[in-house]
Amino acid sequence: MHCASRSMLAVAITLATCWRSARGTLLSYKKMQSLMGRDFFSNFNFYTGADPTHGTVEFIDEATAWNEKLLSSSGSHVLIRSDNTTVLPEGQGRKALRIESKQRYNGGLFVIEMDHVPTGCGSWPAFWMFGDDAQHHWPRWGEFDIWETIHMQNYATTTLHTRKDCDQRAVNEGIDFEGQGWAVGTESNKAKNCFVHADAEYDNQGCGQKLQDGSAGPKFNSQGGGIFVAEWDPVVNKRLRTWFFPKTSKEYNELTVESRDTLDPDVFGMPNSFFTLNEKWCSSGHFHNMRMVFDVTFCGDYAGGTFQSSCPGVQMSCEEYVRTRPNAFSETFWSIRRLDVYQSDEATALWALEHPGPSPVFAILGALAAAALLGVVLYYYCSRQRMVAIGQALTAPVKADGKLQLPLQATRTGAGALVTSPSSRREVFIASEDSSGRAHAARPGEVEPAPPGLSLRRLWLLFCCASDSTLPPNQADGGTRPIGYDEVHPTSPTRTPSRTGEITPLPRQPALRKDGRAASGILVRAPSGALVDQDSGKVVVAAPSR
């Protein structure tokens, strides 16, 4: 392990880890979950789909399992059974359970105590972990079979199943682990390649290591069971290890008699299986977001292909045996006494460093951006309501002289200013007022139409120009504030806009001219392009130079 990292936190963690390594203790784990209890099954989802290993099985839901008395739980004991009473017709599978933890894990120490494991010719039980989701299909996030066996074998196997580039050639029996050695490939070779389609290995064989005799089967059950410990350390020491302690062992007593809120797996000695997650051989990224699984299937890809050699006294196929011999599966059940999950502070901290979540700064910026977007949408909506407030001006009839007849009550604060454009649109403005409350017509350079739609230019004009201030943005005495466009049907006698609505009640009346009449504030674009005041005929904005 290299005592280096990329930050002060990582340096502190790594130095502490190196100091502890020198003392022979690499990681200490704290208990985070104890899943035993009457609510044990609330921690799991019940899988009811087809068996991906093509077994002669029907995975059933929780309600059916309780109804058929295949489940039992108390404060200290959980039973998971398979159907052992029903003779099945051809094509039907035996009812059994596959449960998957609701929580996903990215490392930890997993401790399971059992006093009975499933056994029987044709059976294929396993306690394992795997990761997948809708975007990452198996084996993208890997599979870690902590305990797996078939038929009536008296030993279990620990196996990894992965995508490409996970090789265990650097791992050796007697140096890294002790047990019964490696599983054998198609050419009597040691199956050290974890890729599910590796050369010289059976399809989906993976890399497997056989645990010691008595770790499964009738022998495990007759000796009263035992404890399995599985360590998944993807970031500190980068390895996967398992230990098995039968009920008669000293370690079993230490793990069960004493209260264990913390565990240090290195005191257990050489593991019974060991797999490296060193980047050179098999990076830790091969395993991610994995769930714990208990399941029993029958026959299928593994147990079906080994049925005749493992159960030579049975003179029928595996599938027929499973369907027609229900009493053969009276021992095919789990009896679980303990299931605890421990986590390491060092591993958790380093995992956070190597897989950072969203930065708080980015989270704050994201929230501000969301608020700003909401403000823009609301302001845009409100700008539309401003246009509705002078909707009568948009529907005003055109007089013979080309001027518009504007209902005075339709204007907003000050005098409304309406400019007809060459296209079938009308640019809508609100005239400004000076500090004394007098309305002013537009001056050259102060009329800038707001473009249609939700554009950046429109938003800029809305925020900077269409405020309720009594002065325009350039602090001039007068001017207009553009608030947008609206569609007009040019052939309509009243030029009815495509967007209509009720006229918003106005708190203030339009400014009055010297003769006491209300000024309309209408600006009409002359053929030359100049903007002309409707009431006085005075050119307010000169025609653009050619």
PDB file of C-alpha atoms in Angstrom, residues 374-387 451-455 458-459 462-463 483 499:
ATOM      1  CA  LEU A 374     -38.026  30.405 -12.153  1.00  0.00           C
ATOM      2  CA  GLY A 375     -37.766  34.178 -11.873  1.00  0.00           C
ATOM      3  CA  VAL A 376     -37.253  34.496 -15.622  1.00  0.00           C
ATOM      4  CA  VAL A 377     -40.272  32.335 -16.345  1.00  0.00           C
ATOM      5  CA  LEU A 378     -42.430  34.277 -13.903  1.00  0.00           C
ATOM      6  CA  TYR A 379     -41.193  37.600 -15.255  1.00  0.00           C
ATOM      7  CA  TYR A 380     -41.873  36.488 -18.798  1.00  0.00           C
ATOM      8  CA  TYR A 381     -45.367  35.488 -17.759  1.00  0.00           C
ATOM      9  CA  CYS A 382     -45.882  38.822 -16.022  1.00  0.00           C
ATOM     10  CA  SER A 383     -44.676  40.659 -19.117  1.00  0.00           C
ATOM     11  CA  ARG A 384     -47.396  38.897 -21.035  1.00  0.00           C
ATOM     12  CA  GLN A 385     -49.896  40.129 -18.477  1.00  0.00           C
ATOM     13  CA  ARG A 386     -48.644  43.671 -19.021  1.00  0.00           C
ATOM     14  CA  MET A 387     -49.495  43.267 -22.661  1.00  0.00           C
ATOM     15  CA  PRO A 451     -37.806  40.823 -29.852  1.00  0.00           C
ATOM     16  CA  PRO A 452     -40.512  38.128 -29.680  1.00  0.00           C
ATOM     17  CA  GLY A 453     -40.155  34.881 -27.778  1.00  0.00           C
ATOM     18  CA  LEU A 454     -37.963  33.959 -24.835  1.00  0.00           C
ATOM     19  CA  SER A 455     -34.659  35.292 -26.168  1.00  0.00           C
ATOM     20  CA  ARG A 458     -35.828  40.125 -24.763  1.00  0.00           C
ATOM     21  CA  LEU A 459     -34.949  39.102 -21.211  1.00  0.00           C
ATOM     22  CA  LEU A 462     -37.443  43.166 -19.765  1.00  0.00           C
ATOM     23  CA  PHE A 463     -35.184  43.177 -16.737  1.00  0.00           C
ATOM     24  CA  ILE A 483     -42.297  45.009 -23.102  1.00  0.00           C
ATOM     25  CA  ARG A 499     -53.536  36.316 -27.480  1.00  0.00           C
TER      26      ARG A 499
END
